[in-house]
Coordinates of C-alpha atoms (C1' of nucleotides) in Angstrom, one line a residue:
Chain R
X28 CA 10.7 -29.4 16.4
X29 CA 14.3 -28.2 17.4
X30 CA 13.8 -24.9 18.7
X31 CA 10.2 -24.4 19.0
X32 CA 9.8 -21.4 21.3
X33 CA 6.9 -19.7 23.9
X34 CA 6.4 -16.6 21.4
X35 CA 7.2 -17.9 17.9
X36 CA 4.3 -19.4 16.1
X37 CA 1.8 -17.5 17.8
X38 CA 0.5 -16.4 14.3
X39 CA -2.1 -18.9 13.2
X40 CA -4.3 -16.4 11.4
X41 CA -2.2 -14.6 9.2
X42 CA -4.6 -14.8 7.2
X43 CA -7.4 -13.0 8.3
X44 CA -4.8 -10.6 10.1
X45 CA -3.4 -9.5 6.7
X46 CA -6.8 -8.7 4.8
X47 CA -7.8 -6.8 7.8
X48 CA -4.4 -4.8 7.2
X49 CA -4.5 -5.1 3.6
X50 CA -8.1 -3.0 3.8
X51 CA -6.3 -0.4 5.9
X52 CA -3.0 -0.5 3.9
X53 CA -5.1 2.2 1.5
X54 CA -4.7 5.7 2.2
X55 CA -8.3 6.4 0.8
X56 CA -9.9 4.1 3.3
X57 CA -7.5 4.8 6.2
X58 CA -8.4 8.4 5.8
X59 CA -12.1 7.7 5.4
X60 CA -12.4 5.9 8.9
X61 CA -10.5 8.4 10.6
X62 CA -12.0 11.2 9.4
X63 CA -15.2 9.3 10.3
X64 CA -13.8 9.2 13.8
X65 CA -16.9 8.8 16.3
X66 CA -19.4 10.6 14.2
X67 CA -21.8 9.2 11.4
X68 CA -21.3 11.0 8.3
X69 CA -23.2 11.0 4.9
X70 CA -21.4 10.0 1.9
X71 CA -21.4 13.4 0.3
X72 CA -19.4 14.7 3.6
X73 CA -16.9 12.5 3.3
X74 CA -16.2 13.2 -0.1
X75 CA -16.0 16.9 1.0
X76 CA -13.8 16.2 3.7
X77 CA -11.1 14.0 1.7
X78 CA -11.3 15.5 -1.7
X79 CA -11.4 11.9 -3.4
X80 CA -14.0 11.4 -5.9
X81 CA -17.9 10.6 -5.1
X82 CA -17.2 6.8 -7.1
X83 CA -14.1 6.3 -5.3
X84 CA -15.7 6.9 -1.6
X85 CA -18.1 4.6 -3.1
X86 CA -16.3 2.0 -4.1
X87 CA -13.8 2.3 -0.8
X88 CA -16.9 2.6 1.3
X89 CA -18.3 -0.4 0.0
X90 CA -15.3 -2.5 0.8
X91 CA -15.7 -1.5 4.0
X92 CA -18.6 -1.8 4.7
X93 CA -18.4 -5.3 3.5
X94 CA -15.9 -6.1 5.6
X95 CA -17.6 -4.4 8.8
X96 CA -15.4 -1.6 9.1
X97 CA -18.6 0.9 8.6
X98 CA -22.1 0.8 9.0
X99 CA -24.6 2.2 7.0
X100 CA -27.2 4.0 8.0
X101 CA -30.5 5.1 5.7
X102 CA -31.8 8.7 6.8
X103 CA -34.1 10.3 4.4
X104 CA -32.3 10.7 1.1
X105 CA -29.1 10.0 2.7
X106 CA -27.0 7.3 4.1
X107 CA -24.9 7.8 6.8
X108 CA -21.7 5.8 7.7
X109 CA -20.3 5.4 11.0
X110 CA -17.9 3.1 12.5
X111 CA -19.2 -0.2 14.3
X112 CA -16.6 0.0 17.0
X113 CA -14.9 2.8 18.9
X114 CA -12.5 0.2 19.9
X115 CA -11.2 0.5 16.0
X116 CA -9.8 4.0 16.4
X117 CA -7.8 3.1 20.0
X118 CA -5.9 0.5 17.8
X119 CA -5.2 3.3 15.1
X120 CA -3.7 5.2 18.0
X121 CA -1.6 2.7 19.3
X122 CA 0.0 2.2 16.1
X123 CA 0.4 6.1 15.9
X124 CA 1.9 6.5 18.5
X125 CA 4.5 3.3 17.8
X126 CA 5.2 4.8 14.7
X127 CA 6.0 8.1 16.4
X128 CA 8.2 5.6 18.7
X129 CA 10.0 4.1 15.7
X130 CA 10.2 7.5 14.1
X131 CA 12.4 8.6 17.1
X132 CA 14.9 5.8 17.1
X133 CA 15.8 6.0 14.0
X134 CA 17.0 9.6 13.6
Chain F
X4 CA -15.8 24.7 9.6
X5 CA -19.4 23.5 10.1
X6 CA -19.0 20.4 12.0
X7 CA -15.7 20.0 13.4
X8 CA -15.7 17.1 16.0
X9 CA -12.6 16.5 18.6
X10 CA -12.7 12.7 17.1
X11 CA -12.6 13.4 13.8
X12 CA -9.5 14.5 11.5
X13 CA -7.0 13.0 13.8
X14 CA -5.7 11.1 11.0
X15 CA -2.7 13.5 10.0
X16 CA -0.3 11.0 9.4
X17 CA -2.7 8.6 7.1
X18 CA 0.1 8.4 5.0
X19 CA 2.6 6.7 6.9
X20 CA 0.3 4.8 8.5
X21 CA -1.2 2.9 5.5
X22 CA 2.7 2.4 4.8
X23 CA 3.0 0.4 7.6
X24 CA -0.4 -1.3 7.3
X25 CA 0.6 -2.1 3.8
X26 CA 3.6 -3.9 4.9
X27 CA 1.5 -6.0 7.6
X28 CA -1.3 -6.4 4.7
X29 CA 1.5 -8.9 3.2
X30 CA 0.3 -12.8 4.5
X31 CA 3.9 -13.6 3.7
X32 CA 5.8 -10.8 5.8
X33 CA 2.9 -10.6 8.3
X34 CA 4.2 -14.8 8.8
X35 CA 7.6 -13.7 8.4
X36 CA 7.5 -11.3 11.2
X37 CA 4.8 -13.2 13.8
X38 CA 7.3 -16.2 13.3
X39 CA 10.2 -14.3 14.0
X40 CA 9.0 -13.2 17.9
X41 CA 11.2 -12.1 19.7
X42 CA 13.9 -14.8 18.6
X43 CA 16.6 -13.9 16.2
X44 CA 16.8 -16.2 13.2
X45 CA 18.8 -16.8 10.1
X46 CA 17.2 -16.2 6.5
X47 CA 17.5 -20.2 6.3
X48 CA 15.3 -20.7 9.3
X49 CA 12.0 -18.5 8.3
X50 CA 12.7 -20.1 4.4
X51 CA 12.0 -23.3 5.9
X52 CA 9.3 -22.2 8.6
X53 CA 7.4 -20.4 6.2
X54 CA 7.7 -22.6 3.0
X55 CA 8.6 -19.5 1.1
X56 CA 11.3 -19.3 -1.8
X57 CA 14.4 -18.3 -0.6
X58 CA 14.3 -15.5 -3.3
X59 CA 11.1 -14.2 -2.0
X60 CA 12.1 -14.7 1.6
X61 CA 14.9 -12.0 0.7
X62 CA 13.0 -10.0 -0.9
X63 CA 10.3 -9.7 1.9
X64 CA 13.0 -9.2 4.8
X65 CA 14.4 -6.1 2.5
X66 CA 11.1 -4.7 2.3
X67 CA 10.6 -5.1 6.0
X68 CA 14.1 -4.0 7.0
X69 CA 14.4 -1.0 5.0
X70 CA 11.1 0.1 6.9
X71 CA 12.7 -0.8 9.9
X72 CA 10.7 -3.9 10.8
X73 CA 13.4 -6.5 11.4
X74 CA 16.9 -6.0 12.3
X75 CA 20.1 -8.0 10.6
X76 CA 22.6 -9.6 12.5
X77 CA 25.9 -11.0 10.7
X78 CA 27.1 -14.1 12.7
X79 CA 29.6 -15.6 10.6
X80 CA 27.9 -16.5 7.0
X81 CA 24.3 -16.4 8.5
X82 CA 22.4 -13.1 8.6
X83 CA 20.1 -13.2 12.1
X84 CA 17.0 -10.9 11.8
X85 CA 14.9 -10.5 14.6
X86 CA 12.2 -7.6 15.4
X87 CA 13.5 -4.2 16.4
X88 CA 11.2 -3.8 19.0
X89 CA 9.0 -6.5 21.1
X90 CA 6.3 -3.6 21.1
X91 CA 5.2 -5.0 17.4
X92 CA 4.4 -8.3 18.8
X93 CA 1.9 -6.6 21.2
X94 CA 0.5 -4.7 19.2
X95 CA -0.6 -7.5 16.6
X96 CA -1.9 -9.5 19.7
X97 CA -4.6 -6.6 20.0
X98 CA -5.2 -6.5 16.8
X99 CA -5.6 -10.5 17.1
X100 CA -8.1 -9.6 20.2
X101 CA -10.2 -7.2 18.1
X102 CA -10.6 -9.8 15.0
X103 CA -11.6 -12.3 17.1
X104 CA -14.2 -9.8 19.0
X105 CA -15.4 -8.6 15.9
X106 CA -15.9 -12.5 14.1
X107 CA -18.1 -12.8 17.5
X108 CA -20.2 -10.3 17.4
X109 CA -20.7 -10.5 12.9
X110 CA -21.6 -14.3 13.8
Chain I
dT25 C1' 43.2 -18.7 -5.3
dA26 C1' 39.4 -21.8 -5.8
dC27 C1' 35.4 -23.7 -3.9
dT28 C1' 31.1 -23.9 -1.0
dC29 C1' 27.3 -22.1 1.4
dA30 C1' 24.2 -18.2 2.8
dT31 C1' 22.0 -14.3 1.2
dA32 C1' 20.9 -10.6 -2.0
dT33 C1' 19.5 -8.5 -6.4
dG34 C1' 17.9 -7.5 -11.5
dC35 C1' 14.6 -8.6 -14.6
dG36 C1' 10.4 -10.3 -16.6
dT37 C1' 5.7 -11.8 -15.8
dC38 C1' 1.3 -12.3 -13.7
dA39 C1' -2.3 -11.0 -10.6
dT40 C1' -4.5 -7.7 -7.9
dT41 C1' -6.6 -3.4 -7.1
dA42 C1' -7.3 1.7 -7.2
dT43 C1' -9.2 5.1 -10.1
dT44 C1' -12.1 7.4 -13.6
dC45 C1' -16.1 7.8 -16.8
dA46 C1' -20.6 7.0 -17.7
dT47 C1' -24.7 5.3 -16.1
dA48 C1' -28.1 3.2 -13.0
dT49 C1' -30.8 3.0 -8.7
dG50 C1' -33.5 4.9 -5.3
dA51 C1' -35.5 8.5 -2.2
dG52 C1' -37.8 13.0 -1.9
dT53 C1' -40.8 16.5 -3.9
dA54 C1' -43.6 19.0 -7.1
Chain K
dT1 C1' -45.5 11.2 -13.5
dA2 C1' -41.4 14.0 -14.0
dC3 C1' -37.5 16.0 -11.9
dT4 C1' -33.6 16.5 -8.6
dC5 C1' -30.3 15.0 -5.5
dA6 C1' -27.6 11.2 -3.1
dT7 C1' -25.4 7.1 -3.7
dA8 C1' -24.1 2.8 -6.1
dT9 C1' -22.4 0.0 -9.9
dG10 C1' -20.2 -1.7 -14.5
dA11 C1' -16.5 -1.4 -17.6
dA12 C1' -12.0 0.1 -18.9
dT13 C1' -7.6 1.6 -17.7
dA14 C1' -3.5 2.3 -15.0
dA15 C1' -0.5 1.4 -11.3
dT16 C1' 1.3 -1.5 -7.9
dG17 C1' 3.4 -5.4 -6.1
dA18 C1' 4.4 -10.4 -5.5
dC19 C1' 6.9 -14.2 -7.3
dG20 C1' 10.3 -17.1 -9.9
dC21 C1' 14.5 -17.7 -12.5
dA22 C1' 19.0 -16.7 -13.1
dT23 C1' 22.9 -14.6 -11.2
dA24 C1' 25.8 -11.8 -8.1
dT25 C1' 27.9 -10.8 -3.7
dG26 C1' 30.2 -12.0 0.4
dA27 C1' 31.9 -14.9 4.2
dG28 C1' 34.2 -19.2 5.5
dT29 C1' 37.6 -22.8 4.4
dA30 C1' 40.9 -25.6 2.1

DNA sequence: TACTCATATGCGTCATTATTCATATGAGTA
DNA sequence: TACTCATATGAATAATGACGCATATGAGTA
């Protein structure tokens, strides 16, 4: 305990911080929630709209889904996927705009 | 150009922003950098902090300084890195917030 | 120069995960 | 029921990335 400071340390859940990272680390997914934006989409639209295959939104939607990042919605023969939190997108553009930031510093 | 929202497709820069999620989705740089703070520390210090190997303590800190994540500072045969910008550290804090808002309201 | 300590790097391996293909489920409609 | 459309899933493959071992670099000191 030699130089234990006020803002080192703070990071007790790494853990759960990284897989919520590690889930938006993918470009699929990352473009699949921002292109969902406020809006509830059905699958087939967001396949349109990012040009990945229907299995892969699947697949991407379904880890996301499973981690709460997207909720499904059943409406007729379609099922419609929205984000749970609007709250979700303000963070995204936080760390836009850092990353703009950043970008500026260095060069 | 059915359904064009103002939310939606705001995402330009996916790319570079899964980049840098991908480097946060790493437990081990994600403790790396939330240990750091805003102190500067030799590569000695976060071996021992974070339990890591040495060799994969270097490797990380490349990884996150070539992306610009952590600065080096020579002070005689130590290296100091710290974090380039205290902005980071907030940032993670809301993201902190958010998990811990969400993890309420799944139960 | 030779020696030590701090840090970096090349290489090989193992584990994880994104992607595709083919197929299954499940709702709507005739 | 049979048929179609929307979506999900299983299996196989391919790509990525983390980690350890050994070794190299580079600063300090005698």
């Amino acid at each position: 305990m030699t130089h234990m400071s006020s803002s080192a340390y703070k990071c007790e859940d790494v853990k759960q911080l990284s897989q919520l990272f590690k889930l938006l680390a993918e470009p699929s997914r990352l473009k699949i929630l921002c292109g969902l934006g406020l809006e509830c989409r059905p699958v087939s639209d967001i396949v349109a709209q990012t040009g990945l295959s229907q299995t892969n939104v699947s697949f991407h939607l379904r880890v996301l889904r499973e981690a709460g990042l997207v909720r499904p919605e059943r409406c007729g023969s379609f099922i419609y996927y929205c984000l749970p939190d609007a709250a979700l997108l303000d963070l995204l553009e936080d760390w836009k705009a850092w990353v703009g930031r950043q970008a500026e510093v260095d060069g």
